[in-house]
Tab-separated table of C-alpha atoms in Angstrom:
chain	number	residue	atom	x	y	z
A	1	UNK	CA	149.764	114.664	14.892
A	2	UNK	CA	146.192	115.586	15.824
A	3	UNK	CA	145.425	118.754	17.763
A	4	UNK	CA	143.196	118.751	20.805
A	5	UNK	CA	139.602	119.593	20.018
A	6	UNK	CA	138.540	123.138	20.753
A	7	UNK	CA	135.100	121.850	21.822
A	8	UNK	CA	136.421	119.766	24.709
A	9	UNK	CA	134.233	119.796	27.835
A	10	UNK	CA	135.126	122.003	30.768
A	11	UNK	CA	134.074	121.877	34.381
A	12	UNK	CA	132.591	125.349	33.970
A	13	UNK	CA	130.207	124.386	31.160
A	14	UNK	CA	129.209	120.927	32.395
A	15	UNK	CA	129.547	121.066	36.183
A	16	UNK	CA	131.780	117.959	35.985
A	17	UNK	CA	135.598	117.695	35.904
A	18	UNK	CA	136.986	117.914	32.379
A	19	UNK	CA	138.202	114.452	31.419
A	20	UNK	CA	140.122	115.145	28.202
A	21	UNK	CA	140.590	112.826	25.283
A	22	UNK	CA	141.580	109.224	25.895
A	23	UNK	CA	144.526	107.343	24.425
A	24	UNK	CA	144.218	103.545	24.547
A	25	UNK	CA	147.274	101.353	24.011
A	26	UNK	CA	146.514	97.692	23.325
A	27	UNK	CA	149.548	95.393	23.341
A	28	UNK	CA	149.085	92.013	21.634
A	29	UNK	CA	151.176	88.859	21.427
A	30	UNK	CA	150.259	87.055	18.193
A	31	UNK	CA	150.694	83.288	17.837
A	32	UNK	CA	153.492	82.136	15.544
A	33	UNK	CA	152.101	81.498	12.081
A	34	UNK	CA	148.911	83.467	12.778
A	35	UNK	CA	150.068	86.849	11.484
A	36	UNK	CA	148.107	86.772	8.231
A	37	UNK	CA	144.947	85.706	10.044
A	38	UNK	CA	145.495	88.462	12.604
A	39	UNK	CA	145.810	91.085	9.864
A	40	UNK	CA	142.634	89.822	8.197
A	41	UNK	CA	140.762	90.049	11.508
A	42	UNK	CA	142.075	93.551	12.170
A	43	UNK	CA	140.969	94.654	8.713
A	44	UNK	CA	137.490	93.371	9.529
A	45	UNK	CA	137.366	94.946	12.984
A	46	UNK	CA	138.871	98.373	12.402
A	47	UNK	CA	135.894	99.697	10.461
A	48	UNK	CA	133.475	98.339	13.067
A	49	UNK	CA	135.440	100.059	15.843
A	50	UNK	CA	135.604	103.288	13.844
A	51	UNK	CA	131.784	103.362	13.836
A	52	UNK	CA	131.601	103.268	17.654
A	53	UNK	CA	130.457	106.644	19.073
A	54	UNK	CA	133.374	108.556	20.563
A	55	UNK	CA	136.071	106.885	18.430
A	56	UNK	CA	138.480	109.290	16.708
A	57	UNK	CA	141.285	107.210	15.185
A	58	UNK	CA	143.538	104.187	15.617
A	59	UNK	CA	146.874	102.840	14.418
A	60	UNK	CA	148.236	99.315	14.001
A	61	UNK	CA	151.946	98.899	14.758
A	62	UNK	CA	154.374	95.960	14.724
A	63	UNK	CA	157.469	95.646	16.901
A	64	UNK	CA	160.769	96.083	15.022
A	65	UNK	CA	162.445	93.746	17.538
A	66	UNK	CA	159.890	90.918	17.771
A	67	UNK	CA	157.456	90.348	14.868
A	68	UNK	CA	155.005	88.522	17.156
A	69	UNK	CA	154.392	91.675	19.223
A	70	UNK	CA	151.870	94.201	17.925
A	71	UNK	CA	150.371	97.429	19.169
A	72	UNK	CA	147.012	99.049	18.471
A	73	UNK	CA	146.671	102.629	19.640
A	74	UNK	CA	143.336	104.385	19.495
A	75	UNK	CA	142.077	107.802	20.428
A	76	UNK	CA	138.635	108.606	21.856
A	77	UNK	CA	136.740	111.796	22.553
A	78	UNK	CA	136.753	110.942	26.268
A	79	UNK	CA	136.849	107.939	28.569
A	80	UNK	CA	133.080	107.369	29.115
A	81	UNK	CA	132.170	106.295	25.545
A	82	UNK	CA	135.175	103.978	25.358
A	83	UNK	CA	134.481	102.413	28.768
A	84	UNK	CA	130.797	101.926	27.950
A	85	UNK	CA	131.751	100.163	24.733
A	86	UNK	CA	134.629	98.037	26.020
A	87	UNK	CA	132.462	96.664	28.859
A	88	UNK	CA	129.532	95.838	26.582
A	89	UNK	CA	128.454	92.440	25.167
A	90	UNK	CA	128.787	94.002	21.695
A	91	UNK	CA	132.511	94.499	22.277
A	92	UNK	CA	132.984	90.947	23.529
A	93	UNK	CA	131.276	89.578	20.423
A	94	UNK	CA	133.222	91.908	18.148
A	95	UNK	CA	136.679	90.788	19.341
A	96	UNK	CA	135.977	87.043	19.426
A	97	UNK	CA	137.724	86.520	16.044
A	98	UNK	CA	140.969	87.670	17.698
A	99	UNK	CA	140.918	84.860	20.228
A	100	UNK	CA	142.259	82.245	17.831
A	101	UNK	CA	145.317	84.217	16.740
A	102	UNK	CA	146.324	86.246	19.793
A	103	UNK	CA	148.094	84.667	22.736
A	104	UNK	CA	147.742	87.550	25.169
A	105	UNK	CA	146.769	91.231	25.339
A	106	UNK	CA	147.236	94.121	27.712
A	107	UNK	CA	145.225	97.335	27.556
A	108	UNK	CA	146.525	100.660	28.903
A	109	UNK	CA	144.379	103.816	29.058
A	110	UNK	CA	145.702	107.386	29.330
A	111	UNK	CA	144.218	110.869	29.349
A	112	UNK	CA	145.809	113.129	26.727
A	113	UNK	CA	147.109	116.100	28.737
A	114	UNK	CA	149.571	117.871	26.443
A	115	UNK	CA	150.593	117.752	22.785
A	116	UNK	CA	153.422	119.387	20.873
A	117	UNK	CA	153.214	120.274	17.181
A	118	UNK	CA	156.268	122.050	15.926
A	119	UNK	CA	156.670	125.081	18.156
A	120	UNK	CA	153.100	124.875	19.471
A	121	UNK	CA	152.060	123.210	22.717
A	122	UNK	CA	148.402	122.371	23.246
A	123	UNK	CA	147.238	121.693	26.818
A	124	UNK	CA	144.152	119.693	27.658
A	125	UNK	CA	141.546	121.210	29.942
A	126	UNK	CA	141.777	118.050	32.063
A	127	UNK	CA	143.932	118.330	35.169
A	128	UNK	CA	146.561	115.693	35.995
A	129	UNK	CA	145.499	113.227	38.673
A	130	UNK	CA	147.164	113.531	42.050
A	131	UNK	CA	148.383	110.677	44.263
A	132	UNK	CA	145.478	108.453	45.262
A	133	UNK	CA	143.078	110.040	42.741
A	134	UNK	CA	141.493	108.202	39.849
A	135	UNK	CA	139.510	109.112	36.781
A	136	UNK	CA	135.766	109.734	37.339
A	137	UNK	CA	133.877	106.532	36.651
A	138	UNK	CA	137.016	104.381	36.637
A	139	UNK	CA	137.762	102.154	39.661
A	140	UNK	CA	141.077	102.924	41.311
A	141	UNK	CA	143.863	100.426	40.771
A	142	UNK	CA	144.095	97.963	43.683
A	143	UNK	CA	146.387	99.422	46.331
A	144	UNK	CA	147.607	98.118	49.673
A	145	UNK	CA	145.734	99.199	52.767
A	146	UNK	CA	147.468	100.661	55.843
A	147	UNK	CA	148.475	97.114	56.794
A	148	UNK	CA	150.196	96.537	53.435
A	149	UNK	CA	147.519	94.075	52.268
A	150	UNK	CA	145.795	94.338	48.867
A	151	UNK	CA	142.151	93.236	48.959
A	152	UNK	CA	140.108	92.178	45.954
A	153	UNK	CA	137.026	90.099	45.169
A	154	UNK	CA	135.549	88.150	42.280
A	155	UNK	CA	131.896	87.278	41.797
A	156	UNK	CA	129.949	85.112	39.381
A	157	UNK	CA	126.681	83.205	39.352
A	158	UNK	CA	125.911	79.512	38.966
A	159	UNK	CA	122.813	78.032	37.410
A	160	UNK	CA	119.838	77.877	39.802
A	161	UNK	CA	119.746	74.398	41.287
A	162	UNK	CA	123.525	73.957	41.036
A	163	UNK	CA	124.353	75.819	44.263
A	164	UNK	CA	125.125	72.722	46.348
A	165	UNK	CA	127.373	71.200	43.676
A	166	UNK	CA	129.193	74.500	43.222
A	167	UNK	CA	129.794	74.802	46.965
A	168	UNK	CA	131.109	71.234	47.050
A	169	UNK	CA	133.571	71.893	44.229
A	170	UNK	CA	134.715	75.256	45.550
A	171	UNK	CA	135.410	73.944	49.043
A	172	UNK	CA	137.048	70.642	48.178
A	173	UNK	CA	140.269	71.581	46.390
A	174	UNK	CA	143.768	71.734	47.856
A	175	UNK	CA	145.028	75.241	48.618
A	176	UNK	CA	147.560	76.639	46.128
A	177	UNK	CA	151.080	77.492	47.198
A	178	UNK	CA	151.019	80.784	49.100
A	179	UNK	CA	154.401	82.053	47.882
A	180	UNK	CA	154.193	83.748	44.488
A	181	UNK	CA	157.689	85.274	44.316
A	182	UNK	CA	160.154	87.083	46.556
A	183	UNK	CA	157.797	90.015	47.064
A	184	UNK	CA	154.274	88.560	46.793
A	185	UNK	CA	152.332	86.196	49.053
A	186	UNK	CA	148.749	84.955	48.941
A	187	UNK	CA	147.509	85.532	52.499
A	188	UNK	CA	143.849	84.555	52.631
A	189	UNK	CA	140.935	83.502	50.438
A	190	UNK	CA	137.374	83.650	51.796
A	191	UNK	CA	134.546	82.297	49.656
A	192	UNK	CA	130.832	82.895	50.267
A	193	UNK	CA	127.539	82.215	48.501
A	194	UNK	CA	124.134	83.846	48.602
A	195	UNK	CA	121.540	82.142	46.438
A	196	UNK	CA	123.321	81.366	43.197
A	197	UNK	CA	125.908	84.169	43.551
A	198	UNK	CA	129.483	83.261	44.473
A	199	UNK	CA	131.867	85.836	45.985
A	200	UNK	CA	135.562	85.057	46.449
A	201	UNK	CA	137.549	87.577	48.515
A	202	UNK	CA	141.339	87.469	48.376
A	203	UNK	CA	144.027	89.169	50.454
A	204	UNK	CA	147.513	89.538	49.020
A	205	UNK	CA	150.809	90.968	50.227
A	206	UNK	CA	152.576	92.357	47.167
A	207	UNK	CA	151.431	92.358	43.546
A	208	UNK	CA	147.735	91.441	43.215
A	209	UNK	CA	147.944	90.754	39.461
A	210	UNK	CA	150.931	88.446	39.955
A	211	UNK	CA	149.089	86.630	42.760
A	212	UNK	CA	145.921	86.126	40.705
A	213	UNK	CA	147.962	84.884	37.735
A	214	UNK	CA	149.858	82.524	40.052
A	215	UNK	CA	146.645	81.097	41.478
A	216	UNK	CA	145.105	80.642	38.022
A	217	UNK	CA	148.121	78.599	36.909
A	218	UNK	CA	148.038	76.145	39.825
A	219	UNK	CA	146.901	72.645	38.698
A	220	UNK	CA	144.511	72.171	41.609
A	221	UNK	CA	142.844	75.524	40.921
A	222	UNK	CA	142.617	74.942	37.168
A	223	UNK	CA	141.018	71.557	37.843
A	224	UNK	CA	138.269	72.986	40.055
A	225	UNK	CA	137.670	75.912	37.676
A	226	UNK	CA	137.197	73.475	34.808
A	227	UNK	CA	134.955	71.273	36.932
A	228	UNK	CA	132.641	74.146	37.839
A	229	UNK	CA	132.339	75.452	34.268
A	230	UNK	CA	129.233	73.389	33.376
A	231	UNK	CA	127.381	74.883	36.364
A	232	UNK	CA	128.015	78.572	35.558
A	233	UNK	CA	125.300	80.825	34.182
A	234	UNK	CA	127.793	82.558	31.885
A	235	UNK	CA	129.824	80.384	29.534
A	236	UNK	CA	133.587	80.834	29.729
A	237	UNK	CA	136.514	79.230	27.921
A	238	UNK	CA	139.501	78.984	30.250
A	239	UNK	CA	141.621	77.482	27.466
A	240	UNK	CA	141.388	80.802	25.613
A	241	UNK	CA	143.558	83.302	27.553
A	242	UNK	CA	141.710	86.333	26.187
A	243	UNK	CA	138.266	84.916	26.930
A	244	UNK	CA	139.338	83.825	30.421
A	245	UNK	CA	140.827	87.219	31.194
A	246	UNK	CA	137.684	88.990	29.969
A	247	UNK	CA	135.556	86.792	32.214
A	248	UNK	CA	137.610	87.537	35.318
A	249	UNK	CA	137.688	91.256	34.516
A	250	UNK	CA	133.894	91.268	34.412
A	251	UNK	CA	133.818	89.242	37.639
A	252	UNK	CA	136.063	91.668	39.520
A	253	UNK	CA	134.638	93.594	42.487
A	254	UNK	CA	137.339	96.042	43.621
A	255	UNK	CA	137.792	96.906	47.272
A	256	UNK	CA	136.756	100.558	47.554
A	257	UNK	CA	137.123	100.996	51.327
A	258	UNK	CA	138.887	99.196	54.166
A	259	UNK	CA	138.973	100.039	57.879
A	260	UNK	CA	140.566	98.096	60.731
A	261	UNK	CA	141.559	98.425	64.390
A	262	UNK	CA	143.655	96.520	66.902
A	263	UNK	CA	141.110	94.772	69.121
A	264	UNK	CA	141.663	91.573	71.082
A	265	UNK	CA	139.434	88.535	71.172
A	266	UNK	CA	138.237	85.702	68.920
A	267	UNK	CA	137.193	87.077	65.537
A	268	UNK	CA	134.587	85.661	63.162
A	269	UNK	CA	134.441	86.536	59.451
A	270	UNK	CA	131.144	87.327	57.713
A	271	UNK	CA	130.080	88.652	54.315
A	272	UNK	CA	126.970	90.643	53.388
A	273	UNK	CA	125.433	91.136	49.948
A	274	UNK	CA	123.232	94.250	49.942
A	275	UNK	CA	119.956	94.588	47.969
A	276	UNK	CA	120.943	97.888	46.332
A	277	UNK	CA	118.407	100.104	44.615
A	278	UNK	CA	119.344	100.815	40.979
A	279	UNK	CA	121.966	103.541	40.755
A	280	UNK	CA	122.628	103.659	44.515
A	281	UNK	CA	125.717	101.437	44.719
A	282	UNK	CA	128.266	104.246	45.089
A	283	UNK	CA	126.222	106.081	47.731
A	284	UNK	CA	125.705	102.892	49.730
A	285	UNK	CA	129.420	102.063	49.614
A	286	UNK	CA	130.246	105.557	50.923
A	287	UNK	CA	127.688	105.218	53.709
A	288	UNK	CA	129.115	101.871	54.818
A	289	UNK	CA	132.675	103.181	54.628
A	290	UNK	CA	131.925	106.128	56.906
A	291	UNK	CA	130.118	103.955	59.427
A	292	UNK	CA	132.896	101.348	59.432
A	293	UNK	CA	135.522	104.020	60.013
A	294	UNK	CA	133.698	105.195	63.146
A	295	UNK	CA	133.037	101.645	64.370
A	296	UNK	CA	136.651	100.557	63.894
A	297	UNK	CA	137.841	103.567	65.920
A	298	UNK	CA	135.335	102.877	68.725
A	299	UNK	CA	136.935	100.637	71.406
A	300	UNK	CA	133.484	99.453	72.454
A	301	UNK	CA	132.429	98.347	68.974
A	302	UNK	CA	132.772	94.656	68.051
A	303	UNK	CA	133.962	95.586	64.540
A	304	UNK	CA	137.624	94.697	63.967
A	305	UNK	CA	137.920	94.916	60.169
A	306	UNK	CA	135.591	95.792	57.314
A	307	UNK	CA	136.151	95.887	53.566
A	308	UNK	CA	133.566	97.250	51.130
A	309	UNK	CA	133.732	95.801	47.608
A	310	UNK	CA	131.709	97.436	44.840
A	311	UNK	CA	131.142	97.128	41.116
A	312	UNK	CA	128.293	99.335	39.934
A	313	UNK	CA	125.312	98.325	42.122
A	314	UNK	CA	126.865	95.084	43.348
A	315	UNK	CA	127.978	95.841	46.922
A	316	UNK	CA	129.570	93.206	49.149
A	317	UNK	CA	130.955	93.912	52.595
A	318	UNK	CA	133.434	91.589	54.310
A	319	UNK	CA	133.649	92.034	58.101
A	320	UNK	CA	135.508	90.559	61.049
A	321	UNK	CA	133.511	90.790	64.288
A	322	UNK	CA	134.126	89.995	67.944
A	323	UNK	CA	130.469	89.070	68.512
A	324	UNK	CA	127.600	87.134	66.971
A	325	UNK	CA	126.059	89.377	64.278
A	326	UNK	CA	122.558	88.560	65.546
A	327	UNK	CA	123.371	90.273	68.850
A	328	UNK	CA	124.263	93.544	67.081
A	329	UNK	CA	122.719	93.559	63.592
A	330	UNK	CA	123.256	97.306	63.120
A	331	UNK	CA	127.042	97.020	63.516
A	332	UNK	CA	127.114	93.826	61.499
A	333	UNK	CA	125.322	95.601	58.637
A	334	UNK	CA	127.474	98.727	58.975
A	335	UNK	CA	124.718	101.115	60.089
A	336	UNK	CA	125.262	101.542	63.828
A	337	UNK	CA	125.479	105.338	63.727
A	338	UNK	CA	122.562	107.752	64.188
A	339	UNK	CA	120.333	107.896	61.085
A	340	UNK	CA	122.624	105.500	59.180
A	341	UNK	CA	119.988	102.769	59.087
A	342	UNK	CA	117.387	105.261	57.860
A	343	UNK	CA	119.719	106.296	55.021
A	344	UNK	CA	120.305	102.636	54.222
A	345	UNK	CA	116.546	102.262	53.946
A	346	UNK	CA	116.569	104.777	51.082
A	347	UNK	CA	119.504	103.155	49.256
A	348	UNK	CA	118.542	99.490	49.623
A	349	UNK	CA	115.493	97.609	48.398
A	350	UNK	CA	113.820	96.822	51.728
A	351	UNK	CA	110.330	95.268	52.100
A	352	UNK	CA	107.747	97.659	53.480
A	353	UNK	CA	106.636	95.036	55.997
A	354	UNK	CA	110.130	95.067	57.563
A	355	UNK	CA	111.083	98.763	57.640
A	356	UNK	CA	114.512	99.928	58.676
A	357	UNK	CA	115.622	101.192	61.190
A	358	UNK	CA	113.203	99.161	63.320
A	359	UNK	CA	114.729	96.242	65.255
A	360	UNK	CA	112.596	93.819	63.234
A	361	UNK	CA	113.741	95.445	60.002
A	362	UNK	CA	117.420	95.185	60.946
A	363	UNK	CA	117.072	91.516	61.889
A	364	UNK	CA	115.241	90.756	58.669
A	365	UNK	CA	117.774	92.680	56.554
A	366	UNK	CA	120.661	90.901	58.271
A	367	UNK	CA	119.121	87.554	57.363
A	368	UNK	CA	118.573	88.718	53.778
A	369	UNK	CA	122.127	90.047	53.370
A	370	UNK	CA	124.092	87.283	55.091
A	371	UNK	CA	126.154	85.141	52.745
A	372	UNK	CA	126.894	81.493	53.532
A	373	UNK	CA	130.590	80.770	54.165
A	374	UNK	CA	131.961	78.072	51.866
A	375	UNK	CA	135.650	78.131	52.679
A	376	UNK	CA	138.171	80.362	54.438
A	377	UNK	CA	141.793	79.517	53.686
A	378	UNK	CA	144.707	81.269	55.399
A	379	UNK	CA	148.401	80.921	54.739
A	380	UNK	CA	151.001	80.769	57.464
A	381	UNK	CA	151.953	84.364	56.617
A	382	UNK	CA	148.445	85.752	57.300
């Protein structure tokens, strides 16, 4: 057993929360007859992984109950170097040889908090996470909002010039069955485009992962996903479970904030894609969240619901309004409060000829941010 490093970061010395070492557990299901190939690939990969900055050690284990089930555990100095590597193109290229011999994988990540060696206990300087907290730099796991609904989004780009064909394909398929199991229902799917970027927002009651897996297995959905493949900017192989899962993980835009209120009247759904300045995605998401909270609580505001989705500097906001956005662009954009539009002007890439918070600037920004609705499908349970 390895002892915790005595040089581990502390909040006192770095000004940031201590994160502790990271334990990664990768569960693999190897195809029948592919064990020898899998072992050859692992032998090739393990030395490459060992050379990645931040890597400490790893172990390869085989189930004593089912020889097709394997486990790779690895230890890292902290989460940031592992996360930077696992999300990189270099990692995707490195693990491609596994695709032909592994049926499925699941990766679990844990902070090492305490170790026991004989009579000695070694505590990490990292503090356990409390309810609702998540590791710095790691998106929180999708959780239901106050209404019990889990919200999530996926985004990808199509080749320039293929936008019309993509919209045709993505709007023309039959809706999948809403019932997933006894506890999970697919409630609503709203799909928008802006330029060549596609954003698909989903609302689920129950288990989001089970719902997404259910949708991916439906024949009508698989058919349209295969049909749109030639028009995507990034190649993907949906027949390879690992490659398909990696693609959808990269496409994920988690919901980071959601606010809603009970307001009566006909509601229209809109989506906005913000021109974020590099490195300002988190700050912009927080700004929008605070403004939406105030607007939802204001009986005179036309905002009924708002969900902010963010991955790095990709920020998409899904809103339900009681009015035409053009009549109240500040509320539509999520900057109705005092000085909010001026702060937005510092976080978003806004043309100097259309400054915010001027009325002209807000109208121009609304036009620039507005995504075109492609389809909005609701189940009877929504």
